[in-house]
Amino acid sequence: MILKTALRAVAVAAAVLLPFAPSTGSAQEWRGWNIHAADYPNGRGLDRFGELVGQRTNNRIRMRTYHSAQLGQQDEAIQQMRLGSIDFANFNLSPFNNLAPSTNVVTLPFLFRDVAHSHAAIDGVAGQEIARDLEAIGIIALSWFDAGARSIYTTRPVRTPADLRGMKIRVQTSDLWIDLMRALGANPTPLPFGEVFTSLQSGVIDGAENNWPSYESTRHFEVARFYSTTEHSNVPEVLAVSRQRWQRLNEAERNILRDAAREAATLQRQLWAEREVQSRQRVVAAGATVIEITDRSPWSALMAPVYEKYTGSNPRLSNMVRQIRELR
């Protein structure tokens, strides 16, 4: 009787622990989130990631990406990943500003000199710090996608910060982005990305800010025809998996995911560079007006309070800013 009771207790314990053990022998179905369309550089990068993982695990891990925000908007998807109901995704880092402190650094305006500078930072010390903060909230960073330089587009011309005064500009859900727009004299209006077109069309907002491919692919140029090349931000994006899924993998599987993610990022960056050129050509051909901002010093000069608020009292973040600026 005692032996039966002991065996039953062992069986119950094994059943409880089983879901958390590496499952190298059985197939796993993973759900992935992407806000963009499947043919966007990010979508193609995510699909390549899934293909490589499937090939290299003999389909023990099968990944399906749900493109075009089918599983919810970005803030919702982040929460789902933290809970484990979304397994992998490509996120912009700005919505993490209130959750992972180091993401504020790479969101700071006018920090990066160019795309190559951004890549060097995120592939190095900045990426390491951000990955540590993301893991603490349940998200494992595997590689970094490009998201291009973000500029302001509006329903009327903007050539100087003074032209933005009083304009309602859509921003992502982030205190830093709100403060950035306030420093420029605009009225920041946090909205889900999917609501920007109708909000521009109806006059709820006067403009937004994003990169060339997003401006073109969403057809925002139809309702906000002036694109001012402020290039105020170059926030990288992350290809990540849920920590809950990650903890169930063995080391060989983790290495497969890391390698596949890096290869997917290489592809995405190449496709992104090509798409930026195409997108600019398309919106210009469609009648959008590009206002070239050649001197950004009047814009960057307004950012001192933003830097002070988000890094001034934090030695770790101040050191990140210094290291990024010193990169050559």
Short mmCIF file of C-alpha atoms in Angstrom, two decimals:
data_model
loop_
_atom_site.label_atom_id
_atom_site.label_comp_id
_atom_site.label_asym_id
_atom_site.label_seq_id
_atom_site.Cartn_x
_atom_site.Cartn_y
_atom_site.Cartn_z
CA MET A 1 0.00 0.00 0.00
CA ILE A 2 2.82 2.36 0.92
CA LEU A 3 4.63 1.46 -2.31
CA LYS A 4 1.50 2.18 -4.40
CA THR A 5 1.03 5.52 -2.69
CA ALA A 6 4.65 6.46 -3.32
CA LEU A 7 4.44 5.47 -6.98
CA ARG A 8 1.26 7.48 -7.40
CA ALA A 9 2.97 10.54 -5.88
CA VAL A 10 5.89 10.17 -8.26
CA ALA A 11 3.51 9.93 -11.23
CA VAL A 12 1.66 13.08 -10.18
CA ALA A 13 4.93 14.97 -9.74
CA ALA A 14 6.13 13.85 -13.16
CA ALA A 15 2.88 14.99 -14.76
CA VAL A 16 3.23 18.41 -13.19
CA LEU A 17 6.84 18.81 -14.32
CA LEU A 18 6.40 17.38 -17.81
CA PRO A 19 5.26 20.59 -19.60
CA PHE A 20 8.45 22.38 -18.55
CA ALA A 21 10.88 19.73 -19.80
CA PRO A 22 12.58 20.04 -23.19
CA SER A 23 10.40 18.37 -25.80
CA THR A 24 12.97 17.38 -28.40
CA GLY A 25 11.03 14.29 -29.42
CA SER A 26 7.60 15.78 -30.05
CA ALA A 27 6.52 18.49 -32.45
CA GLN A 28 5.86 21.99 -31.16
CA GLU A 29 3.51 24.43 -32.87
CA TRP A 30 4.64 28.02 -32.38
CA ARG A 31 2.52 31.13 -33.00
CA GLY A 32 4.25 34.27 -34.21
CA TRP A 33 3.09 37.90 -34.32
CA ASN A 34 3.91 40.57 -36.91
CA ILE A 35 2.24 43.95 -37.34
CA HIS A 36 3.24 44.25 -41.01
CA ALA A 37 2.08 42.47 -44.16
CA ALA A 38 3.71 39.18 -45.13
CA ASP A 39 5.62 40.73 -48.05
CA TYR A 40 7.12 43.53 -45.91
CA PRO A 41 10.85 43.09 -45.10
CA ASN A 42 9.97 42.23 -41.51
CA GLY A 43 7.39 39.65 -42.59
CA ARG A 44 9.84 38.02 -44.95
CA GLY A 45 12.48 38.00 -42.23
CA LEU A 46 10.14 36.31 -39.78
CA ASP A 47 9.06 33.74 -42.35
CA ARG A 48 12.73 32.98 -43.09
CA PHE A 49 13.35 32.54 -39.38
CA GLY A 50 10.53 30.00 -39.18
CA GLU A 51 11.72 28.15 -42.27
CA LEU A 52 15.27 27.80 -40.94
CA VAL A 53 14.12 26.62 -37.53
CA GLY A 54 11.81 24.06 -39.10
CA GLN A 55 14.57 22.73 -41.36
CA ARG A 56 17.17 22.53 -38.63
CA THR A 57 14.91 20.86 -36.06
CA ASN A 58 13.47 18.38 -38.58
CA ASN A 59 10.11 20.11 -38.01
CA ARG A 60 10.10 19.40 -34.28
CA ILE A 61 9.52 23.17 -34.01
CA ARG A 62 7.00 24.42 -36.56
CA MET A 63 6.47 28.16 -36.68
CA ARG A 64 3.54 30.03 -38.15
CA THR A 65 3.63 33.80 -38.36
CA TYR A 66 0.33 35.68 -38.17
CA HIS A 67 1.01 38.81 -40.19
CA SER A 68 -0.86 42.15 -40.34
CA ALA A 69 -1.57 42.23 -36.58
CA GLN A 70 -4.00 39.31 -36.79
CA LEU A 71 -3.30 38.51 -33.13
CA GLY A 72 -3.80 42.09 -31.91
CA GLN A 73 -1.99 45.42 -31.89
CA GLN A 74 1.57 45.72 -30.63
CA ASP A 75 0.85 46.52 -26.98
CA GLU A 76 -1.56 43.57 -26.80
CA ALA A 77 0.96 41.26 -28.48
CA ILE A 78 3.68 42.21 -26.01
CA GLN A 79 1.43 41.23 -23.13
CA GLN A 80 0.49 37.99 -24.86
CA MET A 81 4.16 37.12 -25.32
CA ARG A 82 4.89 37.81 -21.66
CA LEU A 83 2.03 35.45 -20.76
CA GLY A 84 3.27 32.83 -23.21
CA SER A 85 0.31 32.81 -25.60
CA ILE A 86 2.47 34.27 -28.41
CA ASP A 87 5.71 32.39 -28.93
CA PHE A 88 7.78 34.66 -31.19
CA ALA A 89 7.46 38.11 -32.71
CA ASN A 90 9.15 41.14 -34.21
CA PHE A 91 8.58 44.25 -32.07
CA ASN A 92 9.63 47.86 -32.29
CA LEU A 93 11.47 48.76 -29.07
CA SER A 94 9.60 51.99 -28.31
CA PRO A 95 6.57 50.32 -26.66
CA PHE A 96 8.99 48.75 -24.16
CA ASN A 97 10.20 52.14 -22.90
CA ASN A 98 8.04 51.95 -19.78
CA LEU A 99 8.93 48.28 -19.17
CA ALA A 100 12.63 47.93 -20.01
CA PRO A 101 14.69 51.03 -19.06
CA SER A 102 17.57 50.52 -21.51
CA THR A 103 15.20 50.68 -24.51
CA ASN A 104 14.83 54.38 -23.73
CA VAL A 105 18.43 54.96 -24.81
CA VAL A 106 18.06 53.73 -28.39
CA THR A 107 14.77 55.64 -28.63
CA LEU A 108 16.45 58.95 -27.78
CA PRO A 109 16.16 61.48 -30.61
CA PHE A 110 19.11 62.33 -32.83
CA LEU A 111 21.35 59.75 -31.10
CA PHE A 112 22.56 57.82 -34.15
CA ARG A 113 24.58 59.40 -36.93
CA ASP A 114 23.30 56.97 -39.56
CA VAL A 115 22.09 53.40 -40.10
CA ALA A 116 25.58 51.88 -39.82
CA HIS A 117 26.02 53.58 -36.43
CA SER A 118 22.67 52.18 -35.27
CA HIS A 119 23.63 48.65 -36.35
CA ALA A 120 26.99 48.84 -34.57
CA ALA A 121 25.31 49.92 -31.33
CA ILE A 122 22.47 47.39 -31.29
CA ASP A 123 24.73 44.51 -32.38
CA GLY A 124 27.07 45.40 -29.52
CA VAL A 125 26.82 46.89 -26.05
CA ALA A 126 23.39 48.48 -26.44
CA GLY A 127 21.85 45.22 -27.62
CA GLN A 128 23.36 43.32 -24.69
CA GLU A 129 21.89 45.75 -22.16
CA ILE A 130 18.47 45.73 -23.82
CA ALA A 131 18.41 41.93 -24.05
CA ARG A 132 19.04 41.74 -20.30
CA ASP A 133 16.13 44.07 -19.53
CA LEU A 134 13.78 42.27 -21.91
CA GLU A 135 14.56 38.89 -20.39
CA ALA A 136 13.61 40.28 -16.99
CA ILE A 137 10.06 40.91 -18.29
CA GLY A 138 9.69 37.55 -20.01
CA ILE A 139 11.04 38.19 -23.53
CA ILE A 140 14.20 36.68 -25.02
CA ALA A 141 15.91 38.84 -27.67
CA LEU A 142 17.55 36.81 -30.44
CA SER A 143 18.48 39.36 -33.12
CA TRP A 144 17.84 42.90 -34.28
CA PHE A 145 15.93 44.12 -37.32
CA ASP A 146 16.36 47.49 -39.01
CA ALA A 147 13.52 49.98 -38.86
CA GLY A 148 15.08 52.89 -40.70
CA ALA A 149 15.12 56.55 -39.82
CA ARG A 150 11.79 57.95 -38.65
CA SER A 151 10.59 61.33 -39.89
CA ILE A 152 7.49 63.45 -39.45
CA TYR A 153 4.66 63.53 -42.00
CA THR A 154 1.79 65.94 -41.79
CA THR A 155 -1.27 67.41 -43.47
CA ARG A 156 0.48 70.77 -43.93
CA PRO A 157 4.15 71.65 -44.55
CA VAL A 158 6.64 71.44 -41.67
CA ARG A 159 10.09 72.94 -42.22
CA THR A 160 11.11 74.03 -38.71
CA PRO A 161 10.12 73.03 -35.15
CA ALA A 162 8.03 76.22 -35.01
CA ASP A 163 5.80 74.82 -37.76
CA LEU A 164 4.87 71.90 -35.46
CA ARG A 165 3.59 74.13 -32.69
CA GLY A 166 0.11 73.04 -31.65
CA MET A 167 -0.14 70.23 -34.22
CA LYS A 168 -1.55 66.91 -33.02
CA ILE A 169 1.06 64.27 -33.87
CA ARG A 170 0.48 60.56 -33.36
CA VAL A 171 3.12 58.83 -31.22
CA GLN A 172 3.61 55.33 -29.90
CA THR A 173 2.55 54.49 -26.35
CA SER A 174 5.68 55.70 -24.60
CA ASP A 175 6.40 58.51 -22.15
CA LEU A 176 9.62 59.28 -24.01
CA TRP A 177 7.85 59.75 -27.34
CA ILE A 178 5.29 61.99 -25.69
CA ASP A 179 8.03 64.13 -24.17
CA LEU A 180 9.93 64.22 -27.47
CA MET A 181 6.96 65.70 -29.31
CA ARG A 182 6.22 68.14 -26.51
CA ALA A 183 9.83 69.35 -26.69
CA LEU A 184 9.23 70.12 -30.37
CA GLY A 185 6.10 72.09 -29.49
CA ALA A 186 3.60 69.55 -30.84
CA ASN A 187 0.66 67.95 -29.06
CA PRO A 188 1.55 64.22 -28.81
CA THR A 189 -1.38 61.87 -29.38
CA PRO A 190 -0.79 58.19 -28.53
CA LEU A 191 -2.76 55.94 -30.89
CA PRO A 192 -2.56 52.33 -32.11
CA PHE A 193 -0.77 52.13 -35.44
CA GLY A 194 -3.85 50.69 -37.13
CA GLU A 195 -5.89 53.83 -36.34
CA VAL A 196 -3.52 56.37 -37.89
CA PHE A 197 -5.03 56.48 -41.41
CA THR A 198 -8.61 57.15 -40.31
CA SER A 199 -7.42 59.60 -37.64
CA LEU A 200 -5.51 61.59 -40.26
CA GLN A 201 -8.47 61.42 -42.61
CA SER A 202 -10.94 62.64 -40.00
CA GLY A 203 -8.69 65.35 -38.53
CA VAL A 204 -8.27 63.69 -35.14
CA ILE A 205 -4.54 64.12 -35.71
CA ASP A 206 -2.53 66.43 -37.98
CA GLY A 207 0.38 64.09 -38.56
CA ALA A 208 2.44 61.14 -37.45
CA GLU A 209 6.05 60.00 -37.68
CA ASN A 210 7.53 56.86 -39.18
CA ASN A 211 9.92 55.51 -41.78
CA TRP A 212 9.56 55.49 -45.57
CA PRO A 213 8.21 51.92 -45.93
CA SER A 214 5.57 52.43 -43.23
CA TYR A 215 4.49 55.76 -44.71
CA GLU A 216 4.12 54.12 -48.11
CA SER A 217 2.72 50.67 -47.25
CA THR A 218 -0.07 52.07 -45.06
CA ARG A 219 -0.94 54.66 -47.72
CA HIS A 220 -0.67 57.40 -45.11
CA PHE A 221 0.77 59.59 -47.87
CA GLU A 222 -2.76 59.85 -49.28
CA VAL A 223 -3.98 61.78 -46.22
CA ALA A 224 -0.73 63.37 -44.97
CA ARG A 225 1.07 64.50 -48.10
CA PHE A 226 4.05 66.33 -46.57
CA TYR A 227 7.03 64.24 -45.44
CA SER A 228 9.71 66.21 -43.57
CA THR A 229 13.02 64.32 -43.32
CA THR A 230 13.70 65.07 -39.67
CA GLU A 231 15.20 61.58 -39.22
CA HIS A 232 14.83 62.20 -35.51
CA SER A 233 14.95 58.56 -34.50
CA ASN A 234 16.36 55.26 -35.69
CA VAL A 235 14.91 52.77 -33.22
CA PRO A 236 15.95 49.16 -33.89
CA GLU A 237 13.47 46.29 -33.70
CA VAL A 238 13.82 42.96 -31.97
CA LEU A 239 13.16 39.39 -33.10
CA ALA A 240 12.24 37.70 -29.86
CA VAL A 241 10.71 34.59 -28.32
CA SER A 242 8.70 34.09 -25.17
CA ARG A 243 10.75 33.23 -22.11
CA GLN A 244 8.23 30.51 -21.27
CA ARG A 245 8.95 28.75 -24.57
CA TRP A 246 12.68 29.37 -24.28
CA GLN A 247 12.87 27.67 -20.89
CA ARG A 248 11.47 24.46 -22.38
CA LEU A 249 14.20 24.20 -25.02
CA ASN A 250 17.49 22.35 -24.73
CA GLU A 251 20.75 24.09 -25.58
CA ALA A 252 20.95 22.62 -29.10
CA GLU A 253 17.51 23.99 -29.91
CA ARG A 254 18.42 27.39 -28.46
CA ASN A 255 21.51 27.55 -30.66
CA ILE A 256 19.40 26.73 -33.71
CA LEU A 257 17.03 29.60 -32.88
CA ARG A 258 19.87 32.05 -32.27
CA ASP A 259 21.59 31.22 -35.57
CA ALA A 260 18.32 31.31 -37.53
CA ALA A 261 17.41 34.67 -35.98
CA ARG A 262 20.75 36.22 -36.96
CA GLU A 263 20.38 34.97 -40.53
CA ALA A 264 16.83 36.32 -40.64
CA ALA A 265 18.09 39.72 -39.44
CA THR A 266 20.73 39.82 -42.18
CA LEU A 267 18.04 39.18 -44.79
CA GLN A 268 15.64 41.71 -43.27
CA ARG A 269 18.26 44.47 -43.22
CA GLN A 270 19.10 43.89 -46.88
CA LEU A 271 15.43 43.89 -47.88
CA TRP A 272 14.82 46.98 -45.75
CA ALA A 273 17.49 49.03 -47.49
CA GLU A 274 16.00 48.10 -50.86
CA ARG A 275 12.46 48.84 -49.72
CA GLU A 276 13.33 52.31 -48.39
CA VAL A 277 14.46 53.40 -51.84
CA GLN A 278 11.38 51.91 -53.51
CA SER A 279 8.97 53.42 -50.97
CA ARG A 280 10.34 56.93 -51.36
CA GLN A 281 10.07 56.68 -55.13
CA ARG A 282 6.48 55.43 -54.92
CA VAL A 283 5.16 58.18 -52.65
CA VAL A 284 6.87 60.90 -54.66
CA ALA A 285 5.37 59.48 -57.86
CA ALA A 286 1.97 59.52 -56.13
CA GLY A 287 2.25 63.24 -55.39
CA ALA A 288 3.66 63.41 -51.87
CA THR A 289 5.91 66.39 -51.13
CA VAL A 290 9.29 65.66 -49.55
CA ILE A 291 10.66 68.51 -47.43
CA GLU A 292 14.39 67.93 -46.99
CA ILE A 293 15.68 68.90 -43.54
CA THR A 294 19.40 69.39 -44.13
CA ASP A 295 20.23 71.18 -40.86
CA ARG A 296 18.91 69.22 -37.86
CA SER A 297 20.71 71.26 -35.22
CA PRO A 298 17.64 73.47 -34.44
CA TRP A 299 15.71 70.24 -33.83
CA SER A 300 18.31 68.39 -31.79
CA ALA A 301 18.98 71.49 -29.67
CA LEU A 302 15.48 71.12 -28.20
CA MET A 303 16.19 67.59 -26.94
CA ALA A 304 18.37 68.40 -23.91
CA PRO A 305 15.45 68.12 -21.43
CA VAL A 306 14.51 64.73 -22.91
CA TYR A 307 18.05 63.36 -22.45
CA GLU A 308 18.22 64.74 -18.94
CA LYS A 309 14.92 63.20 -17.92
CA TYR A 310 15.58 59.73 -19.31
CA THR A 311 19.31 59.26 -18.69
CA GLY A 312 20.63 62.14 -16.58
CA SER A 313 20.04 60.56 -13.17
CA ASN A 314 20.79 56.98 -14.23
CA PRO A 315 24.52 56.19 -14.51
CA ARG A 316 23.87 52.97 -16.41
CA LEU A 317 21.81 54.69 -19.13
CA SER A 318 24.13 57.71 -19.27
CA ASN A 319 27.03 55.33 -19.83
CA MET A 320 25.12 53.64 -22.67
CA VAL A 321 24.61 57.00 -24.37
CA ARG A 322 28.32 57.81 -24.01
CA GLN A 323 29.39 54.42 -25.40
CA ILE A 324 27.05 54.74 -28.39
CA ARG A 325 28.25 58.25 -29.20
CA GLU A 326 31.89 57.12 -29.04
CA LEU A 327 31.35 54.30 -31.54
CA ARG A 328 33.23 54.83 -34.78
#
